Amino acid sequence: MSFSFRPLTPDSSWLLIIAVQLLSLTAPAQDPLPSWNSSAVKQSIIRFVSAITNEQSTQYVPPEDRIATFDNDGTLWAEKPVIQEQFVVYRIIQLVKQTPALRNKQPYKAILEKNRAYLKTLGRKGLLDLMDLTHAGMTETDFHEAVMHFFAVVKHPVLGVPVAQLVYQPQLELLNYLRDNQFKIYICSGGTVEFIRAISWKYYGIPPEQVIGSTFHYAYVDSAGVNDIMRLKGLNPLNDKKEKPVNIQYVIGKRPILACGNIGGGGDISMLRFCQGNKYPSLQLLVHHDDGEREFAYEEDDNESLNNAHRYGWGVISMKNDWQHIFVGPMP
């Protein structure tokens, strides 16, 4: 068998193709995490992803097992105050507008007057009743519309910016980097699932079916004028602490190989430990809120999350030292 080659001429497109290929070999690789400083945490993320995606590596993980789970509040966006708590206030205001007589009844009155002393007396049951009051007794369609209106109009009470600007830019880059390397990413939050599903795609590029969160009791209603899921009173166990691995098992049926949470309340420790029990190589990350100038600075009273990070070798992301930029939008 013989082969013939077309000779290259000065105007041949083959010259251009070869030139582009040569340039691609010599050009520096694009930084997948440009808002991250070149720290040990950033390098550990890149090394981990490089190793588990390299088919020649002993650490290779098949694409179908590249699962990542991220907490939401304090991990993907700011949590001081918790944004869903702001939604509770928003819903109370809307309910009072519909029924003005509620203005002088508790807990409506305390919330409208920002009476923190009264709210502290509610206890766990009172807070759960407040969630029932503001999140239940409506169809899923009506709840979704309320959530979308909230995100369209409400601003952060301290920073004065729309909620959308409270998303962490470095985390968006990390989500994109993982997606580019065939990870399937889930949010695993203590917040209620439908609240986060309303914006998970728009804010994070994560589809609603990949959101795990706290849930209300539901019932399907098919009657005159209604064909929908009805949100009933009664919140199932909060998707927090040891409930997170349980619900990851329910929804995904696999351990994540990467899990990311934050320091504040110890709610993500069990999720990171569950990740660490994977048969594959795994990476655990904790966001540390240590930048009071650009965001907020706070610790846990018992230091439980940091203690576990040191004990088990988790990566601790310092907002102050590891992130060049924090928010997606400009801060005042």
GROMACS .gro file of C-alpha atoms in nm:
model
  332
    1MET     CA    1   0.000   0.000   0.000
    2SER     CA    2   0.135   0.343  -0.090
    3PHE     CA    3   0.053   0.682   0.057
    4SER     CA    4   0.075   1.015  -0.112
    5PHE     CA    5   0.105   1.343   0.071
    6ARG     CA    6  -0.010   1.676  -0.062
    7PRO     CA    7   0.282   1.917  -0.050
    8LEU     CA    8   0.235   2.221   0.170
    9THR     CA    9   0.225   2.556   0.000
   10PRO     CA   10   0.254   2.899   0.157
   11ASP     CA   11  -0.123   2.948   0.136
   12SER     CA   12  -0.205   2.603   0.266
   13SER     CA   13  -0.438   2.582   0.569
   14TRP     CA   14  -0.218   2.299   0.696
   15LEU     CA   15   0.045   2.552   0.796
   16LEU     CA   16  -0.205   2.731   1.014
   17ILE     CA   17  -0.317   2.405   1.176
   18ILE     CA   18   0.040   2.306   1.259
   19ALA     CA   19   0.116   2.653   1.397
   20VAL     CA   20  -0.187   2.643   1.625
   21GLN     CA   21  -0.092   2.298   1.751
   22LEU     CA   22   0.264   2.410   1.827
   23LEU     CA   23   0.136   2.714   2.013
   24SER     CA   24  -0.098   2.500   2.219
   25LEU     CA   25   0.196   2.285   2.326
   26THR     CA   26   0.398   2.582   2.448
   27ALA     CA   27   0.121   2.800   2.591
   28PRO     CA   28   0.086   2.796   2.971
   29ALA     CA   29  -0.211   2.605   3.105
   30GLN     CA   30  -0.505   2.825   3.198
   31ASP     CA   31  -0.557   2.865   3.572
   32PRO     CA   32  -0.883   2.682   3.658
   33LEU     CA   33  -0.917   2.873   3.987
   34PRO     CA   34  -0.814   3.233   3.910
   35SER     CA   35  -0.977   3.386   4.220
   36TRP     CA   36  -0.777   3.155   4.448
   37ASN     CA   37  -0.433   3.251   4.573
   38SER     CA   38  -0.158   3.002   4.494
   39SER     CA   39  -0.182   2.838   4.834
   40ALA     CA   40  -0.146   2.483   4.964
   41VAL     CA   41  -0.524   2.433   4.953
   42LYS     CA   42  -0.551   2.536   4.589
   43GLN     CA   43  -0.261   2.311   4.492
   44SER     CA   44  -0.414   2.018   4.682
   45ILE     CA   45  -0.739   2.059   4.487
   46ILE     CA   46  -0.559   2.066   4.152
   47ARG     CA   47  -0.338   1.768   4.244
   48PHE     CA   48  -0.642   1.570   4.356
   49VAL     CA   49  -0.841   1.638   4.040
   50SER     CA   50  -0.540   1.568   3.821
   51ALA     CA   51  -0.475   1.235   3.994
   52ILE     CA   52  -0.829   1.099   3.995
   53THR     CA   53  -0.884   1.190   3.627
   54ASN     CA   54  -0.556   1.035   3.505
   55GLU     CA   55  -0.631   0.686   3.372
   56GLN     CA   56  -0.266   0.589   3.422
   57SER     CA   57  -0.275   0.684   3.789
   58THR     CA   58  -0.337   0.440   4.073
   59GLN     CA   59  -0.573   0.706   4.211
   60TYR     CA   60  -0.795   0.712   3.901
   61VAL     CA   61  -1.170   0.732   3.969
   62PRO     CA   62  -1.420   0.644   3.694
   63PRO     CA   63  -1.641   0.940   3.589
   64GLU     CA   64  -1.957   0.772   3.721
   65ASP     CA   65  -1.808   0.777   4.073
   66ARG     CA   66  -1.686   1.136   4.069
   67ILE     CA   67  -1.943   1.269   4.315
   68ALA     CA   68  -1.900   1.600   4.500
   69THR     CA   69  -2.124   1.740   4.774
   70PHE     CA   70  -2.128   2.102   4.890
   71ASP     CA   71  -2.304   2.259   5.183
   72ASN     CA   72  -2.481   2.583   5.089
   73ASP     CA   73  -2.502   2.839   5.373
   74GLY     CA   74  -2.153   2.964   5.450
   75THR     CA   75  -2.001   2.738   5.185
   76LEU     CA   76  -2.145   2.862   4.855
   77TRP     CA   77  -2.292   3.192   4.976
   78ALA     CA   78  -2.282   3.409   5.289
   79GLU     CA   79  -2.472   3.290   5.597
   80LYS     CA   80  -2.468   3.593   5.828
   81PRO     CA   81  -2.762   3.617   5.861
   82VAL     CA   82  -2.886   3.290   5.712
   83ILE     CA   83  -3.064   3.386   5.390
   84GLN     CA   84  -3.357   3.156   5.454
   85GLU     CA   85  -3.414   3.336   5.785
   86GLN     CA   86  -3.452   3.652   5.580
   87PHE     CA   87  -3.711   3.466   5.373
   88VAL     CA   88  -3.908   3.394   5.694
   89VAL     CA   89  -3.918   3.770   5.765
   90TYR     CA   90  -4.020   3.836   5.405
   91ARG     CA   91  -4.305   3.583   5.430
   92ILE     CA   92  -4.429   3.733   5.758
   93ILE     CA   93  -4.446   4.075   5.592
   94GLN     CA   94  -4.640   3.929   5.300
   95LEU     CA   95  -4.885   3.750   5.533
   96VAL     CA   96  -4.948   4.069   5.729
   97LYS     CA   97  -5.015   4.257   5.406
   98GLN     CA   98  -5.277   3.996   5.320
   99THR     CA   99  -5.428   3.998   5.672
  100PRO     CA  100  -5.346   4.329   5.852
  101ALA     CA  101  -5.499   4.209   6.182
  102LEU     CA  102  -5.200   3.977   6.223
  103ARG     CA  103  -4.977   4.277   6.287
  104ASN     CA  104  -5.065   4.278   6.658
  105LYS     CA  105  -5.037   3.901   6.707
  106GLN     CA  106  -4.727   3.704   6.796
  107PRO     CA  107  -4.492   3.604   6.645
  108TYR     CA  108  -4.580   3.844   6.362
  109LYS     CA  109  -4.552   4.145   6.592
  110ALA     CA  110  -4.209   4.047   6.726
  111ILE     CA  111  -4.066   3.988   6.379
  112LEU     CA  112  -4.202   4.313   6.239
  113GLU     CA  113  -4.060   4.501   6.538
  114LYS     CA  114  -3.733   4.304   6.528
  115ASN     CA  115  -3.787   4.199   6.889
  116ARG     CA  116  -3.495   3.960   6.928
  117ALA     CA  117  -3.559   3.911   7.298
  118TYR     CA  118  -3.902   3.764   7.226
  119LEU     CA  119  -3.774   3.548   6.942
  120LYS     CA  120  -3.510   3.398   7.170
  121THR     CA  121  -3.789   3.274   7.398
  122LEU     CA  122  -3.949   3.067   7.121
  123GLY     CA  123  -3.719   2.769   7.160
  124ARG     CA  124  -3.684   2.492   6.905
  125LYS     CA  125  -4.057   2.419   6.887
  126GLY     CA  126  -4.140   2.785   6.837
  127LEU     CA  127  -3.889   2.815   6.555
  128LEU     CA  128  -4.029   2.504   6.386
  129ASP     CA  129  -4.380   2.650   6.421
  130LEU     CA  130  -4.248   2.965   6.255
  131MET     CA  131  -4.119   2.756   5.964
  132ASP     CA  132  -4.462   2.590   5.934
  133LEU     CA  133  -4.627   2.930   5.939
  134THR     CA  134  -4.415   3.074   5.659
  135HIS     CA  135  -4.334   2.768   5.445
  136ALA     CA  136  -4.642   2.543   5.459
  137GLY     CA  137  -5.012   2.561   5.378
  138MET     CA  138  -4.964   2.641   5.010
  139THR     CA  139  -4.904   2.461   4.684
  140GLU     CA  140  -4.552   2.402   4.560
  141THR     CA  141  -4.623   2.637   4.269
  142ASP     CA  142  -4.720   2.921   4.504
  143PHE     CA  143  -4.417   2.858   4.723
  144HIS     CA  144  -4.184   2.865   4.423
  145GLU     CA  145  -4.330   3.197   4.310
  146ALA     CA  146  -4.284   3.341   4.660
  147VAL     CA  147  -3.919   3.230   4.667
  148MET     CA  148  -3.847   3.375   4.323
  149HIS     CA  149  -4.004   3.708   4.421
  150PHE     CA  150  -3.795   3.710   4.739
  151PHE     CA  151  -3.472   3.664   4.545
  152ALA     CA  152  -3.578   3.935   4.299
  153VAL     CA  153  -3.641   4.208   4.557
  154VAL     CA  154  -3.463   4.140   4.887
  155LYS     CA  155  -3.119   4.275   4.975
  156HIS     CA  156  -2.877   4.173   5.246
  157PRO     CA  157  -2.961   4.368   5.565
  158VAL     CA  158  -2.596   4.457   5.638
  159LEU     CA  159  -2.419   4.466   5.302
  160GLY     CA  160  -2.715   4.617   5.118
  161VAL     CA  161  -2.671   4.414   4.799
  162PRO     CA  162  -2.897   4.162   4.622
  163VAL     CA  163  -2.871   3.805   4.748
  164ALA     CA  164  -2.728   3.695   4.413
  165GLN     CA  165  -2.415   3.899   4.486
  166LEU     CA  166  -2.350   3.702   4.805
  167VAL     CA  167  -2.239   3.392   4.612
  168TYR     CA  168  -1.868   3.314   4.651
  169GLN     CA  169  -1.677   3.363   4.325
  170PRO     CA  170  -1.396   3.115   4.415
  171GLN     CA  171  -1.655   2.845   4.479
  172LEU     CA  172  -1.820   2.903   4.141
  173GLU     CA  173  -1.479   2.849   3.983
  174LEU     CA  174  -1.436   2.529   4.182
  175LEU     CA  175  -1.779   2.402   4.072
  176ASN     CA  176  -1.692   2.473   3.708
  177TYR     CA  177  -1.351   2.307   3.744
  178LEU     CA  178  -1.511   1.993   3.883
  179ARG     CA  179  -1.779   1.987   3.611
  180ASP     CA  180  -1.508   2.022   3.347
  181ASN     CA  181  -1.356   1.706   3.495
  182GLN     CA  182  -1.681   1.506   3.484
  183PHE     CA  183  -1.789   1.547   3.846
  184LYS     CA  184  -2.157   1.528   3.933
  185ILE     CA  185  -2.216   1.794   4.197
  186TYR     CA  186  -2.482   1.797   4.466
  187ILE     CA  187  -2.580   2.061   4.719
  188CYS     CA  188  -2.638   1.906   5.062
  189SER     CA  189  -2.782   2.176   5.287
  190GLY     CA  190  -2.970   2.222   5.611
  191GLY     CA  191  -3.189   2.472   5.425
  192THR     CA  192  -3.519   2.350   5.287
  193VAL     CA  193  -3.481   2.176   4.956
  194GLU     CA  194  -3.735   2.367   4.746
  195PHE     CA  195  -3.598   2.702   4.865
  196ILE     CA  196  -3.254   2.614   4.726
  197ARG     CA  197  -3.385   2.438   4.416
  198ALA     CA  198  -3.546   2.763   4.305
  199ILE     CA  199  -3.204   2.921   4.242
  200SER     CA  200  -2.958   2.628   4.227
  201TRP     CA  201  -2.935   2.628   3.847
  202LYS     CA  202  -2.931   3.006   3.805
  203TYR     CA  203  -2.673   3.071   4.078
  204TYR     CA  204  -2.457   2.758   4.069
  205GLY     CA  205  -2.535   2.563   3.752
  206ILE     CA  206  -2.662   2.276   3.968
  207PRO     CA  207  -2.996   2.129   3.854
  208PRO     CA  208  -3.281   2.104   4.110
  209GLU     CA  209  -3.269   1.724   4.117
  210GLN     CA  210  -2.912   1.749   4.253
  211VAL     CA  211  -3.016   1.941   4.565
  212ILE     CA  212  -3.047   1.762   4.900
  213GLY     CA  213  -3.203   1.958   5.185
  214SER     CA  214  -3.451   1.962   5.471
  215THR     CA  215  -3.804   1.872   5.361
  216PHE     CA  216  -4.161   1.937   5.465
  217HIS     CA  217  -4.437   1.681   5.453
  218TYR     CA  218  -4.610   1.684   5.114
  219ALA     CA  219  -4.940   1.559   4.974
  220TYR     CA  220  -5.058   1.540   4.616
  221VAL     CA  221  -5.389   1.722   4.560
  222ASP     CA  222  -5.602   1.671   4.249
  223SER     CA  223  -5.927   1.860   4.293
  224ALA     CA  224  -6.124   2.142   4.139
  225GLY     CA  225  -5.872   2.410   4.042
  226VAL     CA  226  -5.575   2.236   4.206
  227ASN     CA  227  -5.340   1.979   4.058
  228ASP     CA  228  -5.024   2.020   4.257
  229ILE     CA  229  -4.810   1.917   4.551
  230MET     CA  230  -4.942   2.070   4.874
  231ARG     CA  231  -4.690   2.172   5.138
  232LEU     CA  232  -4.811   2.047   5.475
  233LYS     CA  233  -4.708   2.146   5.824
  234GLY     CA  234  -4.435   1.937   5.980
  235LEU     CA  235  -4.069   1.956   5.891
  236ASN     CA  236  -3.887   1.627   5.858
  237PRO     CA  237  -3.557   1.594   6.052
  238LEU     CA  238  -3.325   1.877   5.952
  239ASN     CA  239  -3.067   1.778   5.694
  240ASP     CA  240  -2.783   1.865   5.927
  241LYS     CA  241  -2.493   1.690   6.100
  242LYS     CA  242  -2.550   1.311   6.097
  243GLU     CA  243  -2.859   1.346   5.879
  244LYS     CA  244  -2.646   1.463   5.587
  245PRO     CA  245  -2.475   1.127   5.519
  246VAL     CA  246  -2.811   0.953   5.563
  247ASN     CA  247  -2.978   1.172   5.301
  248ILE     CA  248  -2.679   1.148   5.068
  249GLN     CA  249  -2.730   0.772   5.080
  250TYR     CA  250  -3.103   0.809   5.015
  251VAL     CA  251  -3.060   1.042   4.718
  252ILE     CA  252  -2.726   0.947   4.561
  253GLY     CA  253  -2.653   0.597   4.689
  254LYS     CA  254  -2.278   0.668   4.675
  255ARG     CA  255  -2.024   0.837   4.895
  256PRO     CA  256  -1.880   1.159   4.754
  257ILE     CA  257  -1.511   1.168   4.673
  258LEU     CA  258  -1.507   1.543   4.743
  259ALA     CA  259  -1.706   1.716   5.016
  260CYS     CA  260  -1.696   2.083   5.110
  261GLY     CA  261  -1.854   2.249   5.411
  262ASN     CA  262  -1.779   2.540   5.642
  263ILE     CA  263  -1.681   2.619   5.997
  264GLY     CA  264  -1.982   2.733   6.198
  265GLY     CA  265  -2.204   2.503   6.402
  266GLY     CA  266  -2.032   2.175   6.316
  267GLY     CA  267  -2.306   2.085   6.071
  268ASP     CA  268  -2.076   1.947   5.800
  269ILE     CA  269  -1.843   1.726   6.004
  270SER     CA  270  -2.038   1.406   5.942
  271MET     CA  271  -2.062   1.472   5.567
  272LEU     CA  272  -1.686   1.515   5.544
  273ARG     CA  273  -1.621   1.204   5.752
  274PHE     CA  274  -1.862   1.006   5.531
  275CYS     CA  275  -1.669   1.126   5.227
  276GLN     CA  276  -1.342   1.021   5.388
  277GLY     CA  277  -1.468   0.662   5.417
  278ASN     CA  278  -1.480   0.628   5.038
  279LYS     CA  279  -1.300   0.334   4.879
  280TYR     CA  280  -1.156   0.585   4.630
  281PRO     CA  281  -0.917   0.872   4.706
  282SER     CA  282  -1.111   1.160   4.857
  283LEU     CA  283  -1.073   1.527   4.946
  284GLN     CA  284  -1.242   1.718   5.228
  285LEU     CA  285  -1.258   2.099   5.244
  286LEU     CA  286  -1.378   2.343   5.511
  287VAL     CA  287  -1.438   2.714   5.447
  288HIS     CA  288  -1.307   2.923   5.740
  289HIS     CA  289  -1.479   3.259   5.785
  290ASP     CA  290  -1.175   3.456   5.901
  291ASP     CA  291  -1.207   3.773   5.693
  292GLY     CA  292  -1.400   4.035   5.886
  293GLU     CA  293  -1.309   4.308   5.637
  294ARG     CA  294  -1.439   4.149   5.317
  295GLU     CA  295  -1.703   3.917   5.466
  296PHE     CA  296  -1.756   3.813   5.831
  297ALA     CA  297  -1.526   3.662   6.093
  298TYR     CA  298  -1.662   3.399   6.330
  299GLU     CA  299  -1.561   3.076   6.502
  300GLU     CA  300  -1.730   2.784   6.675
  301ASP     CA  301  -1.734   2.800   7.054
  302ASP     CA  302  -1.606   2.444   7.081
  303ASN     CA  303  -1.380   2.463   6.774
  304GLU     CA  304  -1.519   2.122   6.672
  305SER     CA  305  -1.488   2.160   6.295
  306LEU     CA  306  -1.128   2.286   6.304
  307ASN     CA  307  -1.033   2.016   6.554
  308ASN     CA  308  -1.170   1.750   6.320
  309ALA     CA  309  -0.992   1.912   6.025
  310HIS     CA  310  -0.658   1.890   6.205
  311ARG     CA  311  -0.729   1.538   6.328
  312TYR     CA  312  -0.829   1.396   5.990
  313GLY     CA  313  -0.619   1.607   5.754
  314TRP     CA  314  -0.893   1.809   5.587
  315GLY     CA  315  -0.811   2.117   5.383
  316VAL     CA  316  -0.909   2.442   5.556
  317ILE     CA  317  -0.991   2.725   5.315
  318SER     CA  318  -0.899   3.059   5.470
  319MET     CA  319  -1.114   3.330   5.314
  320LYS     CA  320  -0.850   3.583   5.415
  321ASN     CA  321  -0.547   3.400   5.278
  322ASP     CA  322  -0.678   3.166   5.005
  323TRP     CA  323  -0.928   3.382   4.817
  324GLN     CA  324  -0.827   3.686   4.611
  325HIS     CA  325  -1.194   3.777   4.568
  326ILE     CA  326  -1.490   3.661   4.773
  327PHE     CA  327  -1.818   3.766   4.614
  328VAL     CA  328  -1.939   3.747   4.255
  329GLY     CA  329  -2.068   4.104   4.272
  330PRO     CA  330  -1.918   4.432   4.391
  331MET     CA  331  -1.951   4.500   4.763
  332PRO     CA  332  -2.023   4.849   4.900
   0.00000   0.00000   0.00000
